[in-house]
CSV table of C-alpha atoms (C1' of nucleotides) and ligand atoms in Angstrom, one decimal:
chain,number,residue,atom,x,y,z
A,280,MET,CA,16.3,22.9,10.9
A,281,LYS,CA,12.9,20.8,10.3
A,282,SER,CA,11.8,19.2,6.9
A,283,ASP,CA,8.4,19.6,5.7
A,284,SER,CA,7.7,15.7,6.2
A,285,GLU,CA,9.1,15.9,9.6
A,286,LYS,CA,6.6,18.8,10.6
A,287,GLN,CA,3.7,16.8,8.7
A,288,LEU,CA,4.6,13.9,11.4
A,289,GLU,CA,4.7,15.9,14.2
A,290,THR,CA,1.5,17.4,13.6
A,291,ARG,CA,0.1,14.4,13.7
A,292,ASN,CA,1.7,13.3,16.7
A,293,ILE,CA,4.1,10.9,14.9
A,294,LYS,CA,7.6,10.7,16.2
A,295,PRO,CA,9.6,11.5,12.8
A,296,THR,CA,12.2,8.6,12.3
A,297,ALA,CA,14.3,8.2,9.2
A,298,MET,CA,12.1,5.2,8.3
A,299,ARG,CA,8.8,7.0,8.6
A,300,GLU,CA,10.0,10.3,6.7
A,301,LEU,CA,10.9,7.8,4.0
A,302,VAL,CA,7.5,6.2,3.7
A,303,LEU,CA,5.8,9.4,4.2
A,304,LYS,CA,7.7,10.7,1.1
A,305,VAL,CA,6.9,7.6,-0.9
A,306,LEU,CA,3.1,7.9,-0.1
A,307,SER,CA,3.2,11.6,-1.2
A,308,GLU,CA,4.5,10.9,-4.7
A,309,GLN,CA,1.7,8.7,-5.4
A,310,THR,CA,-1.3,9.5,-7.8
A,311,ALA,CA,-3.1,6.4,-6.7
A,312,ALA,CA,-3.6,4.3,-3.4
A,313,ILE,CA,-0.7,2.0,-2.9
A,314,SER,CA,-0.5,-1.3,-1.0
A,315,LEU,CA,1.7,-2.8,1.5
A,316,ALA,CA,3.4,-5.0,-1.1
A,317,ASP,CA,3.5,-2.2,-3.3
A,318,LEU,CA,5.1,0.1,-0.8
A,319,GLU,CA,7.8,-2.8,0.2
A,320,GLN,CA,8.7,-2.7,-3.7
A,321,LYS,CA,9.7,1.0,-3.6
A,322,PHE,CA,12.4,0.1,-1.6
A,323,GLU,CA,15.7,-1.7,-2.1
A,324,LYS,CA,15.6,-3.3,1.5
A,325,ALA,CA,13.0,-2.9,3.9
A,326,ASP,CA,11.3,-5.1,6.3
A,327,LYS,CA,7.4,-5.7,5.7
A,328,VAL,CA,6.7,-5.7,9.3
A,329,THR,CA,8.2,-2.4,9.6
A,330,LEU,CA,6.5,-0.9,6.9
A,331,TYR,CA,3.2,-2.7,8.0
A,332,ARG,CA,3.7,-1.1,11.5
A,333,THR,CA,4.6,2.2,10.0
A,334,LEU,CA,1.1,2.5,7.8
A,335,LYS,CA,-0.9,1.2,11.1
A,336,THR,CA,0.8,4.1,13.1
A,337,PHE,CA,0.2,6.7,10.0
A,338,GLU,CA,-3.6,5.3,10.2
A,339,GLU,CA,-4.0,5.5,13.9
A,340,ASN,CA,-2.9,9.0,13.7
A,341,LYS,CA,-5.0,9.9,10.8
A,342,LEU,CA,-2.2,10.8,8.4
A,343,ILE,CA,-3.2,8.3,6.1
A,344,HIS,CA,-6.4,6.4,5.4
A,345,SER,CA,-6.9,2.8,4.3
A,346,ILE,CA,-9.3,1.6,1.4
A,347,ASP,CA,-10.5,-1.8,1.5
A,348,ASP,CA,-11.3,-2.1,-2.3
A,349,GLY,CA,-12.4,-5.6,-2.4
A,350,THR,CA,-9.2,-6.8,-4.2
A,351,GLY,CA,-7.7,-8.6,-0.9
A,352,SER,CA,-5.3,-6.2,-0.5
A,353,VAL,CA,-5.7,-2.9,1.7
A,354,LYS,CA,-4.5,0.1,-0.1
A,355,TYR,CA,-3.5,3.5,1.6
A,356,ALA,CA,-3.4,6.9,0.9
A,357,LEU,CA,-2.7,10.4,2.4
A,358,CYS,CA,-5.5,12.3,4.2
A,359,LYS,CA,-5.9,15.9,3.9
A,360,GLU,CA,-4.3,17.8,6.3
A,361,THR,CA,-7.7,18.8,7.9
A,362,CYS,CA,-9.2,15.3,7.8
A,363,GLN,CA,-10.2,13.6,10.9
A,364,CYS,CA,-11.6,10.5,9.0
A,365,HIS,CA,-15.3,11.5,10.3
A,366,PRO,CA,-18.1,10.3,8.1
A,367,GLU,CA,-18.3,13.8,6.6
A,368,ASP,CA,-14.6,13.8,5.7
A,369,LEU,CA,-15.1,10.7,3.8
A,370,HIS,CA,-14.6,10.7,-0.1
A,371,VAL,CA,-15.5,7.8,-2.7
A,372,HIS,CA,-12.8,5.7,-4.2
A,373,PHE,CA,-12.5,4.1,-7.3
A,374,LEU,CA,-10.9,0.8,-8.5
A,375,CYS,CA,-10.3,0.7,-12.1
A,376,THR,CA,-10.9,-2.8,-13.5
A,377,LYS,CA,-8.2,-2.5,-16.3
A,378,CYS,CA,-5.2,-1.0,-14.7
A,379,LYS,CA,-6.1,-2.3,-10.9
A,380,GLN,CA,-5.2,1.4,-9.7
A,381,THR,CA,-7.3,2.6,-6.8
A,382,TYR,CA,-7.9,6.4,-6.8
A,383,CYS,CA,-9.4,8.7,-4.0
A,384,LEU,CA,-12.1,10.7,-5.6
A,385,THR,CA,-11.4,13.5,-2.9
A,386,ASP,CA,-13.8,15.7,-4.8
A,387,ILE,CA,-16.8,13.3,-4.5
A,388,PRO,CA,-18.0,13.0,-0.8
A,389,VAL,CA,-19.8,10.0,0.1
A,390,PRO,CA,-23.4,10.5,-0.2
A,391,SER,CA,-25.5,10.8,3.2
A,392,ILE,CA,-27.7,7.8,3.7
A,393,ASN,CA,-31.1,7.7,5.5
A,394,LEU,CA,-30.5,4.7,7.7
A,395,PRO,CA,-33.4,2.7,9.2
A,396,THR,CA,-34.8,3.9,12.5
A,397,HIS,CA,-32.5,3.1,15.6
A,398,PHE,CA,-29.5,2.6,13.3
A,399,THR,CA,-26.7,4.9,14.2
A,400,LEU,CA,-23.8,5.7,11.8
A,401,GLU,CA,-20.0,5.3,12.5
A,402,ASN,CA,-18.2,5.1,9.2
A,403,ILE,CA,-19.0,4.3,5.2
A,404,ASN,CA,-17.0,2.5,2.8
A,405,MET,CA,-17.9,3.4,-0.7
A,406,VAL,CA,-16.0,1.7,-3.6
A,407,VAL,CA,-16.7,2.3,-7.3
A,408,LYS,CA,-15.7,-0.2,-9.7
A,409,GLY,CA,-15.1,0.5,-13.3
A,410,VAL,CA,-12.7,1.8,-15.9
A,411,CYS,CA,-10.6,5.0,-15.2
A,412,SER,CA,-10.0,7.9,-17.6
A,413,ASN,CA,-6.3,6.8,-18.2
A,414,CYS,CA,-7.6,3.2,-19.6
A,415,PRO,CA,-8.8,2.7,-23.0
A,416,LYS,CA,-12.4,1.9,-23.3
B,286,MET,CA,-42.9,-33.0,-7.8
B,287,LYS,CA,-40.6,-30.2,-7.4
B,288,SER,CA,-39.9,-28.3,-4.3
B,289,ASP,CA,-39.7,-24.6,-4.3
B,290,SER,CA,-35.8,-24.8,-3.8
B,291,GLU,CA,-35.6,-27.1,-6.7
B,292,LYS,CA,-37.4,-24.4,-8.9
B,293,GLN,CA,-35.7,-21.7,-7.5
B,294,LEU,CA,-32.2,-23.4,-8.4
B,295,GLU,CA,-33.3,-24.2,-11.7
B,296,THR,CA,-34.5,-20.5,-12.5
B,297,ARG,CA,-31.0,-19.7,-12.2
B,298,ASN,CA,-29.9,-22.5,-14.2
B,299,ILE,CA,-28.1,-24.5,-11.4
B,300,LYS,CA,-28.3,-28.0,-10.9
B,301,PRO,CA,-30.4,-28.7,-8.0
B,302,THR,CA,-28.4,-31.2,-6.1
B,303,ALA,CA,-29.1,-32.4,-2.4
B,304,MET,CA,-26.1,-30.1,-1.2
B,305,ARG,CA,-27.4,-27.2,-3.1
B,306,GLU,CA,-30.9,-27.4,-1.8
B,307,LEU,CA,-29.8,-27.7,1.8
B,308,VAL,CA,-27.4,-24.5,1.3
B,309,LEU,CA,-30.1,-22.6,-0.3
B,310,LYS,CA,-32.6,-23.7,2.7
B,311,VAL,CA,-29.9,-22.4,5.0
B,312,LEU,CA,-29.5,-19.0,3.1
B,313,SER,CA,-33.1,-18.5,2.9
B,314,GLU,CA,-33.4,-18.7,7.0
B,315,GLN,CA,-31.0,-16.0,7.5
B,316,THR,CA,-31.8,-12.5,8.5
B,317,ALA,CA,-28.1,-11.4,7.8
B,318,ALA,CA,-25.6,-12.0,5.5
B,319,ILE,CA,-23.5,-15.1,6.1
B,320,SER,CA,-19.8,-16.2,5.7
B,321,LEU,CA,-18.3,-19.5,4.5
B,322,ALA,CA,-17.3,-20.2,8.0
B,323,ASP,CA,-20.6,-19.5,9.5
B,324,LEU,CA,-22.4,-21.5,6.8
B,325,GLU,CA,-19.9,-24.6,7.7
B,326,GLN,CA,-21.2,-24.4,11.2
B,327,LYS,CA,-24.9,-24.7,10.0
B,328,PHE,CA,-24.1,-28.4,9.1
B,329,GLU,CA,-22.8,-31.5,11.2
B,330,LYS,CA,-20.7,-32.6,8.6
B,331,ALA,CA,-20.0,-30.7,5.6
B,332,ASP,CA,-16.9,-30.2,3.8
B,333,LYS,CA,-15.7,-26.4,3.6
B,334,VAL,CA,-14.6,-26.7,-0.3
B,335,THR,CA,-17.8,-28.0,-1.4
B,336,LEU,CA,-19.6,-25.4,0.6
B,337,TYR,CA,-17.1,-22.7,-0.8
B,338,ARG,CA,-17.9,-24.1,-4.5
B,339,THR,CA,-21.6,-24.1,-3.6
B,340,LEU,CA,-21.5,-20.5,-3.0
B,341,LYS,CA,-19.3,-19.7,-5.8
B,342,THR,CA,-21.8,-21.3,-8.2
B,343,PHE,CA,-24.7,-19.6,-6.6
B,344,GLU,CA,-22.8,-16.3,-7.0
B,345,GLU,CA,-22.0,-16.9,-10.6
B,346,ASN,CA,-25.6,-17.5,-11.5
B,347,LYS,CA,-27.0,-14.5,-9.2
B,348,LEU,CA,-28.9,-16.5,-6.8
B,349,ILE,CA,-26.9,-14.9,-4.0
B,350,HIS,CA,-24.6,-11.7,-3.8
B,351,SER,CA,-21.3,-11.4,-1.9
B,352,ILE,CA,-20.5,-8.6,0.5
B,353,ASP,CA,-17.1,-7.6,1.3
B,354,ASP,CA,-17.8,-5.6,4.6
B,355,GLY,CA,-14.1,-5.2,5.5
B,356,THR,CA,-14.1,-7.8,8.2
B,357,GLY,CA,-12.0,-10.0,6.4
B,358,SER,CA,-14.4,-12.6,5.7
B,359,VAL,CA,-16.9,-12.2,2.8
B,360,LYS,CA,-20.7,-12.7,3.4
B,361,TYR,CA,-23.2,-13.9,1.1
B,362,ALA,CA,-27.0,-13.2,1.1
B,363,LEU,CA,-29.8,-14.3,-1.3
B,364,CYS,CA,-30.6,-12.2,-4.3
B,365,LYS,CA,-34.3,-11.0,-5.1
B,366,GLU,CA,-35.7,-13.0,-7.7
B,367,THR,CA,-35.4,-10.2,-10.3
B,368,CYS,CA,-32.1,-9.2,-9.5
B,369,GLN,CA,-29.3,-9.1,-11.9
B,370,CYS,CA,-26.7,-7.5,-9.8
B,371,HIS,CA,-26.4,-4.5,-12.1
B,372,PRO,CA,-25.5,-1.4,-10.5
B,373,GLU,CA,-29.2,-0.2,-10.4
B,374,ASP,CA,-30.2,-3.5,-8.3
B,375,LEU,CA,-27.6,-2.6,-5.8
B,376,HIS,CA,-28.4,-1.8,-2.1
B,377,VAL,CA,-26.4,-0.6,0.8
B,378,HIS,CA,-24.9,-2.8,3.3
B,379,PHE,CA,-24.7,-2.4,7.0
B,380,LEU,CA,-22.4,-3.8,9.5
B,381,CYS,CA,-22.9,-3.5,13.0
B,382,THR,CA,-19.8,-2.8,15.1
B,383,LYS,CA,-21.4,-4.4,18.2
B,384,CYS,CA,-23.1,-7.6,17.1
B,385,LYS,CA,-21.0,-7.8,13.8
B,386,GLN,CA,-24.0,-8.8,11.9
B,387,THR,CA,-23.9,-7.7,8.3
B,388,TYR,CA,-27.3,-6.7,7.0
B,389,CYS,CA,-28.9,-5.8,3.3
B,390,LEU,CA,-30.5,-2.8,3.5
B,391,THR,CA,-32.6,-3.9,0.6
B,392,ASP,CA,-34.9,-0.7,0.8
B,393,ILE,CA,-31.7,1.6,0.3
B,394,PRO,CA,-30.5,1.8,-3.3
B,395,VAL,CA,-26.8,2.6,-3.5
B,396,PRO,CA,-26.8,6.3,-4.5
B,397,SER,CA,-26.0,7.0,-8.0
B,398,ILE,CA,-22.5,8.8,-8.4
B,399,ASN,CA,-21.4,11.4,-10.9
B,400,LEU,CA,-18.0,10.3,-12.0
B,401,PRO,CA,-15.4,12.3,-13.3
B,402,THR,CA,-15.2,12.5,-17.1
B,403,HIS,CA,-14.2,9.4,-18.8
B,404,PHE,CA,-14.6,7.1,-15.9
B,405,THR,CA,-17.1,4.4,-16.5
B,406,LEU,CA,-19.2,2.6,-13.9
B,407,GLU,CA,-19.6,-1.2,-13.5
B,408,ASN,CA,-20.2,-1.8,-10.0
B,409,ILE,CA,-20.6,-0.3,-6.4
B,410,ASN,CA,-19.9,-1.5,-3.1
B,411,MET,CA,-21.1,0.7,-0.3
B,412,VAL,CA,-21.1,-0.6,3.4
B,413,VAL,CA,-22.1,1.3,6.4
B,414,LYS,CA,-20.7,0.7,9.7
B,415,GLY,CA,-22.6,1.7,12.9
B,416,VAL,CA,-24.8,-0.1,15.5
B,417,CYS,CA,-27.9,-1.6,14.5
B,418,SER,CA,-31.4,-1.4,15.9
B,419,ASN,CA,-31.3,-4.6,17.8
B,420,CYS,CA,-28.2,-3.5,19.8
B,421,PRO,CA,-28.2,-1.3,22.9
B,422,LYS,CA,-26.8,2.0,22.1
C,135,DA,C1',-23.6,-51.6,-19.6
C,136,DA,C1',-20.2,-48.5,-21.0
C,137,DG,C1',-19.1,-43.7,-21.5
C,138,DT,C1',-19.4,-38.8,-20.3
C,139,DT,C1',-20.0,-35.0,-17.4
C,140,DG,C1',-20.3,-32.7,-13.5
C,141,DA,C1',-20.5,-32.7,-8.2
C,142,DT,C1',-18.1,-33.8,-3.9
C,143,DG,C1',-14.3,-34.6,-0.2
C,144,DC,C1',-9.8,-34.4,1.4
C,145,DA,C1',-5.5,-32.5,1.3
C,146,DA,C1',-2.5,-29.4,0.7
C,147,DC,C1',-1.2,-24.8,-0.6
C,148,DC,C1',-1.3,-19.8,-0.9
C,149,DG,C1',-0.7,-14.9,0.6
C,150,DA,C1',-2.1,-11.1,3.1
C,151,DG,C1',-2.0,-9.7,7.4
C,152,DT,C1',-0.1,-10.2,12.3
C,153,DT,C1',2.5,-11.3,16.3
C,154,DG,C1',6.7,-12.6,19.6
C,155,DC,C1',10.7,-11.4,20.6
C,156,DA,C1',15.4,-9.9,20.6
C,157,DA,C1',18.7,-6.4,19.0
C,158,DA,C1',19.2,-1.4,18.0
C,159,DG,C1',18.2,3.3,18.6
C,160,DT,C1',16.2,6.9,21.4
C,161,DT,C1',15.2,9.9,25.4
C,162,DA,C1',15.2,10.4,30.4
C,163,DT,C1',17.5,10.0,35.1
C,164,DT,C1',21.2,9.8,38.1
D,142,DA,C1',29.3,10.1,31.1
D,143,DA,C1',26.7,5.9,32.7
D,144,DT,C1',22.6,3.7,33.5
D,145,DA,C1',18.1,3.0,33.0
D,146,DA,C1',13.6,3.5,30.4
D,147,DC,C1',11.4,3.2,26.5
D,148,DT,C1',10.5,3.2,21.6
D,149,DT,C1',11.3,1.5,17.0
D,150,DT,C1',13.4,-1.7,14.0
D,151,DG,C1',14.3,-6.6,11.8
D,152,DC,C1',13.7,-11.5,11.6
D,153,DA,C1',11.1,-15.6,11.9
D,154,DA,C1',7.2,-17.7,12.5
D,155,DC,C1',2.3,-17.9,12.7
D,156,DT,C1',-2.9,-17.2,11.4
D,157,DC,C1',-6.6,-17.6,8.8
D,158,DG,C1',-9.7,-17.0,4.8
D,159,DG,C1',-9.6,-18.4,0.5
D,160,DT,C1',-8.3,-21.4,-3.2
D,161,DT,C1',-6.3,-25.3,-6.2
D,162,DG,C1',-5.4,-30.5,-7.6
D,163,DC,C1',-6.9,-34.7,-7.8
D,164,DA,C1',-9.2,-38.7,-7.0
D,165,DT,C1',-13.9,-40.5,-6.4
D,166,DC,C1',-18.7,-40.6,-6.6
D,167,DA,C1',-23.2,-39.6,-8.7
D,168,DA,C1',-26.0,-38.5,-12.6
D,169,DC,C1',-27.3,-38.5,-17.0
D,170,DT,C1',-26.3,-40.1,-22.2
D,171,DT,C1',-25.4,-43.1,-25.7
E,788,MN,MN1,-9.1,8.3,-0.3
E,789,MN,MN1,-27.0,-7.3,-0.1
E,790,ZN,ZN1,-7.4,2.4,-15.2
E,791,ZN,ZN1,-26.1,-5.0,16.0
DNA sequence: AAGTTGATGCAACCGAGTTGCAAAGTTATT
DNA sequence: AATAACTTTGCAACTCGGTTGCATCAACTT
């Protein structure tokens, strides 16, 4: 009998190894996006490179998306089931300058932009910085 | 008699050294944003650290702004005279996936976002990826 | 001229990300 | 069941952009 995470991995064509299930579990427990270093610390003993490659695999298969919030370490968060990481799937991200957490504002789609003529669009990264609702003003 | 670049530096409260004038000159000649490594190559013989600190000084004094386009190297471009780098001063940036140039779309202001309640806004980074008008489709 | 301040140059360091390679584990073939 | 082929994992070592420490040099102040 297959676990939920097993199925979740398989629908994204990722072979469900023990390691991958564990990483997926950690990711699904997060309320904010997580860096490779953060992820490493969630495990007693796990190799950074294996986690790194696990995240790469997850990202390539659109199970997660990466967020470059300008802090110097890339964050990762689970995609929605239906997400294909196309421009229309994208949402705004928020980096709190107080608690340094990076949140997916999944309810806020990235606004569409009228590019100059003969520019084509492939992707948009929109990161808002400020103070989040959990932090004192 | 003072040069233009000298005046430009002084209005931003930057002491106009020879080095700084040269860097400002290079920056003002660019049609796209430039990285530290790029800048280094524009000079026969110049220390990376000096250029680095020059850029830092320029940025702190809002003569230039930095752009984290996700390529792993930060780019820099001149601010407009009146720019204070406040959210309302900000514009969209464009990274061409073909020619790898990063452009300031100074005509396209960053759209305003309705953040969730009790979130405050300090800054926005919006980078659009795609193919620019100079590159074949 | 001597003293103070800031700018510059060189070397060395840092950390996030990445690669190479061998060992371990998995799946397919005989 | 044994072998072969392929994938995943773990360790070490490396890359590269950015950064710091410190000595030297230049500019300005008294
Ligand atoms: Mn997200
Ligand atoms: Mn710009
Ligand atoms: Zn916060
Ligand atoms: Zn281009």
